[in-house]
Coordinates of C-alpha atoms and ligand atoms in Angstrom, one line a residue:
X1205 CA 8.7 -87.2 21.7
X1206 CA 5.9 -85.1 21.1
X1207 CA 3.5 -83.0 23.4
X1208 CA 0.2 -83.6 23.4
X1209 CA -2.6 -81.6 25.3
X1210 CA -5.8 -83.5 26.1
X1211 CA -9.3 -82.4 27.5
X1212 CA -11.5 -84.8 29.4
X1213 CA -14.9 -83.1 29.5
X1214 CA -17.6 -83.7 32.9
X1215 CA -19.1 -86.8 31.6
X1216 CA -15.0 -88.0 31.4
X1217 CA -14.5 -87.9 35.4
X1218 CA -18.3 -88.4 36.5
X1219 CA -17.2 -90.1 39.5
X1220 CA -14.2 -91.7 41.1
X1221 CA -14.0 -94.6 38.5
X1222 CA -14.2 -92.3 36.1
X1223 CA -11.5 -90.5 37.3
X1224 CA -9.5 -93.4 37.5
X1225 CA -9.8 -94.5 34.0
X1226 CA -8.4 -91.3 32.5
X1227 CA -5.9 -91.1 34.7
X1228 CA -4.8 -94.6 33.0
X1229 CA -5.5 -93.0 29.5
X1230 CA -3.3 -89.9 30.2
X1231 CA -0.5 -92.4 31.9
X1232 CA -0.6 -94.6 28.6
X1233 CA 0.2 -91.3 26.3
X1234 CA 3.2 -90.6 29.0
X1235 CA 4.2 -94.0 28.5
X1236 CA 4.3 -94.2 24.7
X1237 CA 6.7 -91.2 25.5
X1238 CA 4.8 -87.7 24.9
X1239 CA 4.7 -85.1 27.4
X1240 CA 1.2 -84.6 28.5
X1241 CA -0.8 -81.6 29.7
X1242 CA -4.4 -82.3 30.7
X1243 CA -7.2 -79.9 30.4
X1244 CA -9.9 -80.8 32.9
X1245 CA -13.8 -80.0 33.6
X1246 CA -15.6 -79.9 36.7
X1247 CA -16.7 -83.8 37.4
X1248 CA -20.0 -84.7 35.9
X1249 CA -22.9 -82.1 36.8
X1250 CA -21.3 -80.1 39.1
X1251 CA -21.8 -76.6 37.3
X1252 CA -25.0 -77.1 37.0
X1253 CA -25.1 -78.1 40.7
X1254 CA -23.4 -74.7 41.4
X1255 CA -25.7 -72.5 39.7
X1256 CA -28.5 -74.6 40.9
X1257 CA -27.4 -73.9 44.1
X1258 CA -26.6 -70.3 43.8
X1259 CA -30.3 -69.6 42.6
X1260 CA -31.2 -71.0 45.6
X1261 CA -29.1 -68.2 47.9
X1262 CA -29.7 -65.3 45.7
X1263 CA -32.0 -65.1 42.6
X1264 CA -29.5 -62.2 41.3
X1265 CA -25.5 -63.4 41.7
X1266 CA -23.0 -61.1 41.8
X1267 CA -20.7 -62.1 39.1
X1268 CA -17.6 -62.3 40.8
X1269 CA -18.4 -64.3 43.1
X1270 CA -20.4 -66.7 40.7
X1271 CA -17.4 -67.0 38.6
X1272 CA -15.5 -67.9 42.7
X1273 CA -17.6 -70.7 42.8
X1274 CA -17.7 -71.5 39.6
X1275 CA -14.1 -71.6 39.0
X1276 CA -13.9 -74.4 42.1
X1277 CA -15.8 -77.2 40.5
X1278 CA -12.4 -77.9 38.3
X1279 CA -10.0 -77.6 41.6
X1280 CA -12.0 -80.7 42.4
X1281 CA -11.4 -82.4 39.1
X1282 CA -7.9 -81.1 38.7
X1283 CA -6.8 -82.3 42.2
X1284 CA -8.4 -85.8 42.4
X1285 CA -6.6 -86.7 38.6
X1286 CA -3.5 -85.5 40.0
X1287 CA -4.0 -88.1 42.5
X1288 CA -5.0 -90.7 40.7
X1289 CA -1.7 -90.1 38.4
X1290 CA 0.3 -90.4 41.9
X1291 CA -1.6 -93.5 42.2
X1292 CA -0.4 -95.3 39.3
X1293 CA 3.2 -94.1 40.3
X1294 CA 3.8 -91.1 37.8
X1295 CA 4.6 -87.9 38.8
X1296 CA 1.5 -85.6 38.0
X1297 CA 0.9 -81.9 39.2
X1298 CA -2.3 -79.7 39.0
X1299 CA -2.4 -75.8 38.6
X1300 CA -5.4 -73.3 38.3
X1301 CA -6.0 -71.4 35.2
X1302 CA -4.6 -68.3 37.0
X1303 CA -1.7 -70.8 38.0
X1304 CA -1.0 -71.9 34.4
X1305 CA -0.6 -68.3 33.2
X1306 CA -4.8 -68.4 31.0
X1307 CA -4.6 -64.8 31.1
X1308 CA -8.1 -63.2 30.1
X1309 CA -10.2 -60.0 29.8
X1310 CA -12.3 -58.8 32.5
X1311 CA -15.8 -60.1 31.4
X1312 CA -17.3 -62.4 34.2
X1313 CA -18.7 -65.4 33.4
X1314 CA -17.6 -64.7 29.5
X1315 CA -14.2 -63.8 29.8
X1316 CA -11.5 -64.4 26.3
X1317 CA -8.1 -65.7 26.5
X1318 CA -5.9 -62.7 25.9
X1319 CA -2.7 -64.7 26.5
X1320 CA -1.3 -67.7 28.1
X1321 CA 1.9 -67.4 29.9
X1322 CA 2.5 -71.0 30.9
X1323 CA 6.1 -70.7 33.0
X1324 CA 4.9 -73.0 35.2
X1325 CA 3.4 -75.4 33.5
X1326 CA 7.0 -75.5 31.2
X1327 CA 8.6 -75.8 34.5
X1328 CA 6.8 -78.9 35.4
X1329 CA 6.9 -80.6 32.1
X1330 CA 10.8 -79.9 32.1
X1331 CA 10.6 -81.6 35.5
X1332 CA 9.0 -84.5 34.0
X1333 CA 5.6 -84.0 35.5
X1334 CA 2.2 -84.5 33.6
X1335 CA 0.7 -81.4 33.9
X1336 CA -3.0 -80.6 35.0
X1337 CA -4.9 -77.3 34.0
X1338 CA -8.2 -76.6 35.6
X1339 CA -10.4 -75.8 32.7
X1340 CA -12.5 -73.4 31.9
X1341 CA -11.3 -70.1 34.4
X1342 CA -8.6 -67.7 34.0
X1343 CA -7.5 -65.3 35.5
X1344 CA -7.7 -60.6 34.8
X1345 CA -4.5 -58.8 35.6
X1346 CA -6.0 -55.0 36.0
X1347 CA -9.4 -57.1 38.6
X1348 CA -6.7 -59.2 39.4
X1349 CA -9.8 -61.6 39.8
X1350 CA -10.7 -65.2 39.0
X1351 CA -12.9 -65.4 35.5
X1352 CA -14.6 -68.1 34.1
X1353 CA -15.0 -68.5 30.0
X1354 CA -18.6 -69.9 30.0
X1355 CA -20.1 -72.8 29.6
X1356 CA -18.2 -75.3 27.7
X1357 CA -15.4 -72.9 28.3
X1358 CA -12.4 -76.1 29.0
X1359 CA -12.4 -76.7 25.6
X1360 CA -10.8 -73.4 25.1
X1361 CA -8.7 -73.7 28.0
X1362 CA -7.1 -77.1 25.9
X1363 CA -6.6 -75.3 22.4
X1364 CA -5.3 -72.5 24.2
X1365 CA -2.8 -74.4 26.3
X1366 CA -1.7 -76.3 22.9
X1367 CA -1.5 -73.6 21.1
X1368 CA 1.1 -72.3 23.7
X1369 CA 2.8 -74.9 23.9
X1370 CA 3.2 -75.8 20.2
X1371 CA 1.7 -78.9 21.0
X1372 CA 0.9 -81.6 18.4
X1373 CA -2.5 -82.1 18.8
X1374 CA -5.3 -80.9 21.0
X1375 CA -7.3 -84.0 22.4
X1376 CA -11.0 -83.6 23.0
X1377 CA -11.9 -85.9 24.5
X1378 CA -16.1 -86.5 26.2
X1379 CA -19.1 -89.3 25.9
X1380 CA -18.9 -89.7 22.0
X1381 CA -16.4 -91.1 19.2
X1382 CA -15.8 -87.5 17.5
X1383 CA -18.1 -85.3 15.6
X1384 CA -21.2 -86.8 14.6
X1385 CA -23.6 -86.0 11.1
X1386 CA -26.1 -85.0 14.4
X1387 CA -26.1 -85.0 18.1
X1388 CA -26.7 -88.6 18.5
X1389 CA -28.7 -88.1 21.3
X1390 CA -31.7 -86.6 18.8
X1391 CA -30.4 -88.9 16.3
X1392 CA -29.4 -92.6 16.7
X1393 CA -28.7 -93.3 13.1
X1394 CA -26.2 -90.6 13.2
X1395 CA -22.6 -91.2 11.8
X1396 CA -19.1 -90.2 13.2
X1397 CA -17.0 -88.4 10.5
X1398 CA -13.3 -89.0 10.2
X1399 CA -12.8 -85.4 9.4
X1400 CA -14.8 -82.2 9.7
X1401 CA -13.7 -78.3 8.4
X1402 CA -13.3 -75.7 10.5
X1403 CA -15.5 -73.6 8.9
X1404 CA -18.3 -76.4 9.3
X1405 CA -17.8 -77.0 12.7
X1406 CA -18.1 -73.6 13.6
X1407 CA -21.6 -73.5 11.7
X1408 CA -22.5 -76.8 13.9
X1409 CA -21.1 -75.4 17.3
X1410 CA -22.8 -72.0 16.8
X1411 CA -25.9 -73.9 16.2
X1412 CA -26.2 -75.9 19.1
X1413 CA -23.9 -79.3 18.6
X1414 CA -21.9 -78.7 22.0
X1415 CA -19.4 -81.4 20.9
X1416 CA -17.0 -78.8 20.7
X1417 CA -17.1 -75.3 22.1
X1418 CA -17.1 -72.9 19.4
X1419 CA -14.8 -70.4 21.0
X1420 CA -12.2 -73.3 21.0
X1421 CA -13.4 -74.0 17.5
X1422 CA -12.7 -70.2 16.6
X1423 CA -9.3 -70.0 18.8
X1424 CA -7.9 -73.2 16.8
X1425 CA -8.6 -72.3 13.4
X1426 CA -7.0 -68.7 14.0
X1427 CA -3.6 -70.2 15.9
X1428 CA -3.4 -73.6 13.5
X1429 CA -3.9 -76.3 16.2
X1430 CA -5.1 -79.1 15.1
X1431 CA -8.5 -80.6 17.1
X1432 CA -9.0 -84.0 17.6
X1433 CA -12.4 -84.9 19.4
X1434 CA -12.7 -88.3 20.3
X1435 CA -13.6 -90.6 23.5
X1436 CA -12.5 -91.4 26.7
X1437 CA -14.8 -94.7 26.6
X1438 CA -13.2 -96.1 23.5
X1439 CA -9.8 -96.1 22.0
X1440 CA -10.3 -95.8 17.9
X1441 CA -9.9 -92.4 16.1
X1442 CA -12.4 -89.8 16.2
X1443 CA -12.6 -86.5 14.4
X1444 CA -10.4 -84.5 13.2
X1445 CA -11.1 -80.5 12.9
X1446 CA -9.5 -79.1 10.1
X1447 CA -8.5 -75.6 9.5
X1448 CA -7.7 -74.6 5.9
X1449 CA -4.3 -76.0 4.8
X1450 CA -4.3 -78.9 7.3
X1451 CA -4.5 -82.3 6.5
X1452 CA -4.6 -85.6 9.5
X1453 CA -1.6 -86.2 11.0
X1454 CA 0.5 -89.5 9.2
X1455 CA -1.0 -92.5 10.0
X1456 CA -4.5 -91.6 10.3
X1457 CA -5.0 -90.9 6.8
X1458 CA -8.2 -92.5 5.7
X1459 CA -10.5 -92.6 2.4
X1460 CA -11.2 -89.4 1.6
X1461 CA -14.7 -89.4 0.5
X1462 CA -16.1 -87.3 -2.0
X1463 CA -17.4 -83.8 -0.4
X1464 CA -21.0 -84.4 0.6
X1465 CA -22.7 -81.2 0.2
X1466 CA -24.2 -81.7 3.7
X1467 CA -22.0 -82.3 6.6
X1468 CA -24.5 -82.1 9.5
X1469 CA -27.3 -81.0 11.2
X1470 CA -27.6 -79.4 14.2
X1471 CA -30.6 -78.8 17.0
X1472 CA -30.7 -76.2 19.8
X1473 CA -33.7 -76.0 21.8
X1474 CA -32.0 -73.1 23.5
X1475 CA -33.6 -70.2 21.8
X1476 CA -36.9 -68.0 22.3
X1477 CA -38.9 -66.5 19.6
X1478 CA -40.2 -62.6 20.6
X1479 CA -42.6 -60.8 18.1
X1480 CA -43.2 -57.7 18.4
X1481 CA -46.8 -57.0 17.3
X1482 CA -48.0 -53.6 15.7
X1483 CA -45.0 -51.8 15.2
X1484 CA -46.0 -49.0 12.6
X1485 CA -44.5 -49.5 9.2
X1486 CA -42.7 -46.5 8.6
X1487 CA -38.6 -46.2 8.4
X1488 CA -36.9 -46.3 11.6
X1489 CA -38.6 -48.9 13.8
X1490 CA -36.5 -51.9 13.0
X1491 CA -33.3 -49.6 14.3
X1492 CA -35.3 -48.2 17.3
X1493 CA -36.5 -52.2 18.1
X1494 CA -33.2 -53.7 17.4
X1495 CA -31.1 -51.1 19.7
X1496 CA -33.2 -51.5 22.5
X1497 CA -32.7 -55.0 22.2
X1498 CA -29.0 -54.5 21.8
X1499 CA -28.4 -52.1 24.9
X1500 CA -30.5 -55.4 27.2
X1501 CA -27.5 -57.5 25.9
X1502 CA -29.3 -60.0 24.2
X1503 CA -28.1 -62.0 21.4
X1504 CA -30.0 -61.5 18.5
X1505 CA -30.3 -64.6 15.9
X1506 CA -32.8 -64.5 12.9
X1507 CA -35.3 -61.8 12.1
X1508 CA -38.3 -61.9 10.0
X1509 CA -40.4 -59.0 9.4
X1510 CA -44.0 -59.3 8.2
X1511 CA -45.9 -58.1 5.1
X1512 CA -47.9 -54.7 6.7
X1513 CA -51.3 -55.4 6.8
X1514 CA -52.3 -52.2 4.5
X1515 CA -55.6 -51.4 6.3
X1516 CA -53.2 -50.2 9.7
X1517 CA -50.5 -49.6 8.3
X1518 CA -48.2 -51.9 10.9
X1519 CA -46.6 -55.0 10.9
X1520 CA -45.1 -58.0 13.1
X1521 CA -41.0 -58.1 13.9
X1522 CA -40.4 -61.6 15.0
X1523 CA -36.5 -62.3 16.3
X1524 CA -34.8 -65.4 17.9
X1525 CA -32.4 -65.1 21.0
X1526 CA -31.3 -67.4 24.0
X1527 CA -34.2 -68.5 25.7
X1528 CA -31.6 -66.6 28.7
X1529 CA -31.3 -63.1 27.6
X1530 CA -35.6 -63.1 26.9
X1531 CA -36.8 -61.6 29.9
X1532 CA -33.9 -59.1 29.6
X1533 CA -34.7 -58.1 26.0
X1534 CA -38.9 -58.0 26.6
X1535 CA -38.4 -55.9 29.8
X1536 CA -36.6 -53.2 27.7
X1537 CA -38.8 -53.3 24.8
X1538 CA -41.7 -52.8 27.2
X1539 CA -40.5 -50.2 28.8
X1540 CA -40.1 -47.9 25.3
X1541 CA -43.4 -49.3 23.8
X1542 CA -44.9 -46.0 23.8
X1543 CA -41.8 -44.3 22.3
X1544 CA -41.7 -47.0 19.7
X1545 CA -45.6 -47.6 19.2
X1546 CA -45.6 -51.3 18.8
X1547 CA -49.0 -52.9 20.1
X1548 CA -47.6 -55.8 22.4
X1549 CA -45.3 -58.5 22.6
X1550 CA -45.3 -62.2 23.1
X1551 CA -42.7 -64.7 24.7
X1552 CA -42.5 -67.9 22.9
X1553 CA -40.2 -70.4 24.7
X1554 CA -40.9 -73.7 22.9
X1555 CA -39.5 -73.5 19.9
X1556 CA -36.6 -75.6 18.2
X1557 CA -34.2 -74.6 15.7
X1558 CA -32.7 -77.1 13.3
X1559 CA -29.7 -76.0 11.2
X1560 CA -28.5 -77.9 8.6
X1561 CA -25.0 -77.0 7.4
X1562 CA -22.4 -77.7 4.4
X1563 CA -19.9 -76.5 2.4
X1564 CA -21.2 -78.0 -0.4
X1565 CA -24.3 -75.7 -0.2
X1566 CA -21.9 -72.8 -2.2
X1567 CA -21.8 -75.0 -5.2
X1568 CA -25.0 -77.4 -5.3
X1569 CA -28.9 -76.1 -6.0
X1570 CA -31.4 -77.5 -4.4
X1571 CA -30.6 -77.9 -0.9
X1572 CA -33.1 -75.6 0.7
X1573 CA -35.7 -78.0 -1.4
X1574 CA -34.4 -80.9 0.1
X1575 CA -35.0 -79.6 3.3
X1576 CA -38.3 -78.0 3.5
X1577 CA -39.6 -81.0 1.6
X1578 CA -38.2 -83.2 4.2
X1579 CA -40.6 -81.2 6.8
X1580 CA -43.4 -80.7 4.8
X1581 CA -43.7 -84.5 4.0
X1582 CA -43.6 -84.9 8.0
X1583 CA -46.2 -82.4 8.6
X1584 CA -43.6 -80.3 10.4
X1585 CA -44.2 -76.7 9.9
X1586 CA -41.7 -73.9 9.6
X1587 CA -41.8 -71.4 11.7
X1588 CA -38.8 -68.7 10.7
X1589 CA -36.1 -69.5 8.3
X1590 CA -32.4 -67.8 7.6
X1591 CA -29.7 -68.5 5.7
X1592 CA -25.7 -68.0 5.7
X1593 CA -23.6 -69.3 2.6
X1594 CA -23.3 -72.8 4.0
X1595 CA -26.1 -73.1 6.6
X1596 CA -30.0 -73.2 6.3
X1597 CA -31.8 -72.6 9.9
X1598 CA -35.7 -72.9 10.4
X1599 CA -37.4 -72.6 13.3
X1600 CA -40.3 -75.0 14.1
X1601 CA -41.9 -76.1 17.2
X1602 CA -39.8 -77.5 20.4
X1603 CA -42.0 -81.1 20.2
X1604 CA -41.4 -81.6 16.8
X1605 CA -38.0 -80.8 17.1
X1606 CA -36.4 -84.4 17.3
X1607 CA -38.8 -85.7 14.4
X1608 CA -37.3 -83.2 11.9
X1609 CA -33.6 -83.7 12.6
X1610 CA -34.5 -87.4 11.8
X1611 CA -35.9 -86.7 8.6
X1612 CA -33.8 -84.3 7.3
X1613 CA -31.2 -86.4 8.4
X1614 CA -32.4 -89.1 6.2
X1615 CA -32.9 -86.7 3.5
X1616 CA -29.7 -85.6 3.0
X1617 CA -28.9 -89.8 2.8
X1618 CA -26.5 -88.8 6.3
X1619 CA -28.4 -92.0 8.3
X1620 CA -25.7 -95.1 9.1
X1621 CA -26.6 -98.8 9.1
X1622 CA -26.1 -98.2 13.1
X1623 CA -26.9 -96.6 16.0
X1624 CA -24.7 -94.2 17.5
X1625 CA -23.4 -95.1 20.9
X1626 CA -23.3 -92.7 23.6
X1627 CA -21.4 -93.3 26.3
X1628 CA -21.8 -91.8 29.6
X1629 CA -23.2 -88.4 30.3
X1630 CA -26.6 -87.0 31.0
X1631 CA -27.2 -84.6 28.3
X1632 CA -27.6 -81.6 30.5
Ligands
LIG741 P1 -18.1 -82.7 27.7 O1 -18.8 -82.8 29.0 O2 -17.2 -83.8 27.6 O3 -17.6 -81.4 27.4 P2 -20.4 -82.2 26.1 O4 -21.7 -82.7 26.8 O5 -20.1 -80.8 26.2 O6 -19.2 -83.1 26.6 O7 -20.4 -82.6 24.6 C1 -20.7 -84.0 24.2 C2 -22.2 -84.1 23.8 O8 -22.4 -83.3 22.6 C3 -22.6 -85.5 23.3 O9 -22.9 -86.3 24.4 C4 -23.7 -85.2 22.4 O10 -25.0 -85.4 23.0 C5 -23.6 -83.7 22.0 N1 -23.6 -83.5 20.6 C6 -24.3 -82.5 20.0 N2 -24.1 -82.5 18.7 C7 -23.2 -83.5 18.4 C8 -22.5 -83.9 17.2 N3 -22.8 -83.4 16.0 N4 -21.6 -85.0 17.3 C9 -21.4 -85.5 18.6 N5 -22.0 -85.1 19.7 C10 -22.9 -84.1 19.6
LIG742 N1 -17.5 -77.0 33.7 C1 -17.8 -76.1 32.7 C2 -19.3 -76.3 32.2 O1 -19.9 -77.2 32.6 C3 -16.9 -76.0 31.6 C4 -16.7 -77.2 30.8 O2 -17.2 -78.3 31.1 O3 -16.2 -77.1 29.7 O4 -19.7 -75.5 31.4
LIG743 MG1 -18.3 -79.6 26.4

């Protein structure tokens, strides 16, 4: 008998029905005789309800108490799939993060797993309960305060929990077969892989394919749990995430195909582009930019510094961050534009960033052709463009974002002879 730990995402437990069904899916794994401890999200939109509906109070929340109400959209989940085990005559209990021992920093609304101390959750397993973790919160022992991971943050709460517990496998489980060569929301033609790397997936999650969080990502690779993302809608094998040395659990071996120097691509339409125009070309201003910047707490992602124009002797700084952190990071710079000397900025918030990433990249040439061809036959023009050792990024406009991924897709020969299904979920 093994122990599995599985992870139903919003779109999972939408609505009552929804609810239901899982609760038949995690009775099934009981009955084939594992021990089961379910990691659960808030039901279908609620977070986004929440914040929606904290705006509304209070442009400027107070973070503990956004991470309060944050932290109850999974008591609703976690409750109602208890009951619906009850239901179906199994014995099921549900405990909050801070219940099940998720032990983490003090960082609201971003807090890290510093250690899980799951006596309780042992307790009822021992007991023969399935066990039901509210995902996504935890809880800080020196605040002794509620904390939520962010957004995306159950999947985290799974690995963690397996990890823990030794389990298995870690079951991911939302509104798409597994890991696909693109979200296949952007593109239908997109395939599901049987298995991806760690190393790639972390490239894809930290460029905007939200199949799988990339903290959780991060948090399995280092602790060797093995990921499996697949569907609550359909019963056949998904993806398998897998960290160096691994290899898919017996049974599920399938053809290994030959590497393919591209695994997938990736879309965000999360970013903003800031330039900063005028800034005088003379060593020193990139720091005194970049630590302004820094101090605001925004996220910096690429950076491209113009040729000085030699008649003024200044150039442009254009940089990349979350379309959130924007008004943060221009407010600061404004404030020290005469100690810096720049001219003026601008706020760009319609831009797209498509990533395309592969292993394969550290051994093949031409990739980077592949792509920019792809665009330029498409009349797509690149705005920014960076690089890492398996991943090339550009930056073109928001509205033209969907047409490249669907070219480059087909570029790199990724398309399948069918359309991806997506199941339930709103995309939000
Ligand atoms: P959950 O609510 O279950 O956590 P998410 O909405 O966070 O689910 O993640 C699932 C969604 O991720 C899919 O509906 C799909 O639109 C999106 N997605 C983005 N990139 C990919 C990809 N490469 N493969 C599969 N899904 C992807
Ligand atoms: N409910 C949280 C969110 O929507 C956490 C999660 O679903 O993983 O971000
Ligand atoms: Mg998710």
């Amino acid at each position: 008998m093994a122990l599995i730990v599985q992870k139903y995402g919003g779109s999972s437990v939408a609505d009552a029905e929804s609810i239901k069904r899982v609760a038949k899916r995690i009775v099934d794994t009981r009955r084939a005789g594992h021990d089961v401890v379910v990691a659960v999200s808030a039901m279908g939109d609620t977070t986004d309800m929440l914040l929606d509906l904290a705006a509304q109070v209070t442009p400027i929340q107070n973070p503990r108490e956004l991470d309060m109400l944050l932290s109850s959209g999974e008591r609703i989940s976690m409750a109602l799939l208890a009951m619906a085990i009850h239901s179906l005559g199994y014995e099921a209990r549900s405990f909050t993060g801070s219940q099940a021992g998720m032990i983490t920093t003090a960082h609201y609304g971003a807090a890290r797993i510093v250690d899980v101390t799951p006596a309780r959750v042992r307790e009822a397993l021992d007991e023969g309960a399935i066990v039901i973790v509210a995902g996504f919160q935890g809880f800080n022992r020196d605040t002794r305060d509620i904390t939520t991971l962010g957004r995306g943050g159950s999947d985290t709460t799974a690995v963690a929990l397996a990890s823990a517990l030794e389990a298995e496998v870690c079951e991911i489980y939302s509104d798409v077969d597994g890991v696909f060569t693109a979200d296949p929301r952007v593109v239908p033609r997109a395939r599901k892989l049987d298995t991806i790397s760690s190393e790639e997936m972390l490239e894809l999650a930290a460029n905007g394919a939200k199949v799988l969080y990339i903290r959780a990502v991060e948090f399995a690779r280092r602790h060797g749990v093995l990921i499996h993302a697949r569907s609550t809608f359909t019963s056949g094998p998904g993806t398998y995430v897998l960290a160096p040395g691994m290899t898919r659990p017996e049974g599920q071996e399938g053809e290994d195909m030959e590497e393919p120097i591209v695994a997938g691509v990736a879309t965000d339409l999360g970013q903003a582009k800031v330039t900063v125009i005028g800034v005088p070309d003379v060593p020193g201003k990139a720091a005194e930019i970049f630590k302004v910047v820094a101090r605001s707490g925004a996220n910096v992602d690429m950076i491209v510094q113009n040729v000085s124009a030699a008649a003024t002797g200044r150039t442009d700084i254009s940089f990349t961050l979350p379309k959130s952190d924007a008004s943060a990071a221009l407010k600061a710079l404004a404030a020290d534009q005469a100690e810096i000397g720049f001219e003026s900025l601008v706020h760009d918030d319609q831009i797209g960033k498509l990533s395309v990433v592969g292993a394969g990249m550290r051994t093949h040439s031409g990739v980077s052709a592949t792509l920019f061809e792809a665009l330029s036959a498409a009349g797509i023009n690149i705005e920014m463009i960076s690089t890492s050792e398996i991943r090339i990024s550009v930056v073109v406009r928001g509205d033209d974002l969907t047409a490249a991924a669907r070219v480059v897709h087909s570029a790199y020969d990724l398309d399948g002879d069918t359309e991806a299904v997506v199941h339930a979920g709103t995309g939000r």
